[in-house]
Amino acid sequence: MSKIDSPHFQDVLTPELNVLSEMFNRYGFEIRIAGGAVRDLLMGKPPADVDFATTATPEQMKDMFTKENVRMINALGEKHGTITARINDAVNFEVTTLRIDKVTDGRRAEVEFTKDWQIDSNRRDLTINSMFLGLDGTLYDYFNGEEDLKNRKVKFVGDPVTRIQEDYLRILRYFRFYGRIATEPDNHCEATLEAIRNNVEGLKVISGERIWMEWKKILVGNYAAELTLRMIQLGLGPYIGLPENPNLQEFERVWKASQAKNIKLNPTTLLAGLLANEEEVLDLHGRLKMSGAERDNAIFIIEHRQDQPHPDDPLRTYQYLQVDGRTKDTSTFIQEVLAYKGELDLLERFKKWDPPRFPVTGHHLTEAGV
C-alpha cells in the first residue's frame, strides 16, 4: 500500500480532526478520508471538501458523540448513514457509515450498513472516487483508482452498465470528471461509451435541476464543447432538453473562437449556440429548471447575436440596447453577447462606458404631483 505525506495532507490533519480520530479509535471504530478528497490529494491539490467514512453505524456515532458531549447538526443525513459532528465548536465533520446500496431505482438507493471497506468502495461511481485514505497517510485502493488517476483515465467501478443503472446521473458525472482528469478531449473507453449510449433513456427519471448542476460544471471545464458534442452524439440531447436538431456548427464555432481568444463563457452563453430561437430556450429551461437570469441570458443572446454594428461606431448598437434595457441584468447580457461574438475590444469599451442617467427620477415626479 502506498502512503501520502504531502503538505496538503498535513493541512487536513487539524487539531479538531485529531480529536475526532482519537475519539473513534478509543471507541473501537475506524475512520478514513473518503472519495473526492483522496483524489484531490493524490493530484497534489488541496481538497475543497473532506468527507469521512467509518465502520461505526449512525446509532453508534450518536451514542459516542452524546457521551463525549459533541454537538451534532444536520440530522437529515442520518437516513443515508451520515452524522455531522461539530468539534471544539469550530469545525464540522461529515462522517458516513460504510454501506451497501441494496435496492436502486436509477435515482436513489435503499442502504444497508457494513463494516467492509471494499464493499463500500464497490458501490461508488468512478475508480478515481472510490479510494480511502487513513489518517496515517495509508492509501486504500481496491479498484486501481490511483493508477487510473496517474494515467488520466476515467473509468466506472466494475461494470459501467451496473454503475449507471444505479444512478443515471452518473452519465453526466462521467463527462464532468473526464473534463477534470483527462489530457485529451476524446480518449474515452469504447465500452463506457456503449454503456452510456444504451442507457441514456434512464435520464428521464433524473430531475432537471440535478442534470443542470452537472452540465453547468461540464460547460465551464476543459473540453466543454467536445464533451457536449459527444453527449449529443450518444443520444443525450432529448433527455437533457435540447431540440431535435441543435445547431452543432454554431456551437462549435463559438467554442473555438472563445478558446482562441481566451474568453470564459457563461454556461448559457455557450449553450445558446445550440439553440435557434426563444422557443428552444424555453423548452431547455422547462427541462433543466435554470434560473430566470440564465434563461433570459440565452434568449437575449439569440435575439442580438446577429445585430449589425452602427455605421458611426459599433459600440453605439450596444449603448442603445443598454439605454433601452428593461432589467438590471441588461448590462451583463450585453457583455455576454459581445463575449459570444468574440468582440473583445468592444467588450472592454462597453465595460468602461458610463451610461447617461435620466435627469428626472420617480422622486421628482412624485414631488411634482405627477
CSV table of C-alpha atoms in Angstrom, one decimal, residues 12 29 60-61 79 93 101-102 115 122 163 210 215 225 272 297 316 329 365 367:
chain,number,residue,atom,x,y,z
A,12,VAL,CA,-6.0,18.3,6.5
A,29,PHE,CA,-14.2,2.3,15.2
A,60,GLN,CA,-23.1,4.1,17.4
A,61,MET,CA,-21.8,7.6,16.3
A,79,LYS,CA,-31.1,8.0,6.9
A,93,PHE,CA,-17.1,16.9,10.2
A,101,ASP,CA,-26.8,0.0,-1.9
A,102,LYS,CA,-29.4,-2.8,-1.6
A,115,LYS,CA,-18.0,-2.8,8.0
A,122,ASN,CA,-17.6,-1.0,-5.0
A,163,ARG,CA,-23.0,1.6,-12.1
A,210,ARG,CA,-29.6,17.7,-11.0
A,215,TRP,CA,-23.9,20.1,-17.1
A,225,ALA,CA,-17.7,21.6,-26.4
A,272,ALA,CA,-27.1,29.5,-26.8
A,297,ASN,CA,-29.3,35.5,-20.9
A,316,ARG,CA,-23.4,52.6,-30.3
A,329,ASP,CA,-29.2,42.4,-16.0
A,365,LEU,CA,-42.3,63.1,-10.5
A,367,GLU,CA,-42.8,65.9,-5.9
